Amino acid sequence: MRRGPAITALAALAISLTACGSTSTPPGGAATGGLQAKPADLSGANMYFIANNDQMGWFVTDADGLPLYRFDKDTPKPSKSNCEGECLKAWKPVLADKTPMATGVDPISMGVLTRPDGTKQLTIAGFPMYTYAEDKAAGDMKGQGKGGTWWVVAPNGAKITGGKAQNNSNKSSSTPSPSPTSPAGGTPQSTPTSAAPGY
């Protein structure tokens, strides 16, 4: 009659030893079992970022680091693009066929315009957004000031003309920056400061 409790005790011991033996700790010390955060699925979103350089201050880029532009002949309320025909050979509408998501840009200011051909175009502060065909690499801004009507866009949707737009600072970098961290003086710090756009 003592076999039952003895077998039960041995079974419990075997289970606990098996459980202990199967637990492994990867480099860094985090256990592999238990609840784990799932990476965010961004496949259903169009991603945009902000970058910064001495000449422009903070500006908006696409996922490749190319700056976004706005056109003075467009209208924000209601959002309307006046870049058609030949204009579209140089100025490519920034597509928003998926949900637009931007690090550093107020999501409330982002919208989508349906163009006459049915394509969806990103808007910021009501203005349709474009990239310039001659910008090939992150940091290129060959379209800035073209015809006196095309301007790189600040995170708040303002056009950047001669100097830096509102809410810009002096950090030097021409690559997309998901977490701006420099004060107006330009010295990098490890925590965000109020000089970065507050979006």
XYZ file of C-alpha atoms in Angstrom, residues 9-98:
90
model
C 6.697 11.178 -5.028
C 9.137 9.779 -7.617
C 6.966 11.030 -10.481
C 6.822 14.503 -8.935
C 10.616 14.488 -8.472
C 11.168 13.419 -12.111
C 8.850 16.157 -13.387
C 10.593 18.829 -11.314
C 14.055 17.656 -12.436
C 12.930 17.603 -16.079
C 11.504 21.101 -15.721
C 14.737 22.340 -14.136
C 16.859 20.698 -16.826
C 14.808 22.186 -19.681
C 15.060 25.771 -18.495
C 17.894 27.597 -20.206
C 19.054 31.160 -19.796
C 20.306 32.951 -22.929
C 23.098 35.552 -22.864
C 21.878 38.532 -20.912
C 20.159 36.394 -18.313
C 16.564 36.549 -19.548
C 14.596 33.323 -19.170
C 13.158 31.898 -22.374
C 9.915 30.709 -20.793
C 6.946 32.663 -19.532
C 5.325 35.701 -21.101
C 7.259 37.414 -23.872
C 6.544 40.619 -25.742
C 5.741 40.117 -29.401
C 7.488 42.448 -31.835
C 5.094 44.984 -33.310
C 3.843 44.023 -36.762
C 4.493 47.094 -38.911
C 3.834 45.366 -42.226
C 0.482 47.137 -42.436
C 1.979 50.629 -42.046
C 3.903 53.175 -44.099
C 6.775 54.347 -41.882
C 8.201 57.887 -41.771
C 10.865 59.386 -39.514
C 12.544 62.646 -38.556
C 16.176 63.603 -39.117
C 18.271 66.628 -38.297
C 21.174 68.594 -39.762
C 22.787 71.988 -39.168
C 21.298 73.565 -42.279
C 17.674 72.454 -41.925
C 17.120 71.506 -38.299
C 14.481 68.797 -37.813
C 12.758 67.528 -40.966
C 10.605 64.575 -42.024
C 11.956 61.669 -44.094
C 10.632 58.510 -45.661
C 11.899 55.067 -44.578
C 14.953 55.486 -46.864
C 15.983 58.774 -45.226
C 14.874 60.905 -48.198
C 13.333 64.242 -47.165
C 9.653 64.953 -47.693
C 8.650 68.169 -49.472
C 5.564 70.331 -49.714
C 4.479 72.455 -52.682
C 3.355 76.084 -52.272
C 0.686 75.647 -54.971
C -1.056 72.879 -53.028
C -3.763 73.672 -50.490
C -4.132 72.273 -46.962
C -7.845 72.937 -46.291
C -9.163 71.011 -48.049
C -6.059 68.966 -48.904
C -5.464 69.255 -52.646
C -2.478 68.441 -54.844
C -1.784 70.742 -57.792
C 1.198 68.685 -58.950
C -0.066 66.820 -62.021
C 1.242 65.702 -65.405
C 4.867 66.750 -66.022
C 5.222 67.805 -62.386
C 4.877 64.170 -61.294
C 7.997 63.144 -63.227
C 10.194 65.022 -60.742
C 7.965 65.069 -57.672
C 6.711 61.690 -56.504
C 3.659 61.665 -54.213
C 4.491 59.983 -50.901
C 2.170 56.999 -50.961
C -0.021 56.232 -47.984
C -1.645 53.026 -49.199
C -1.173 51.676 -45.653
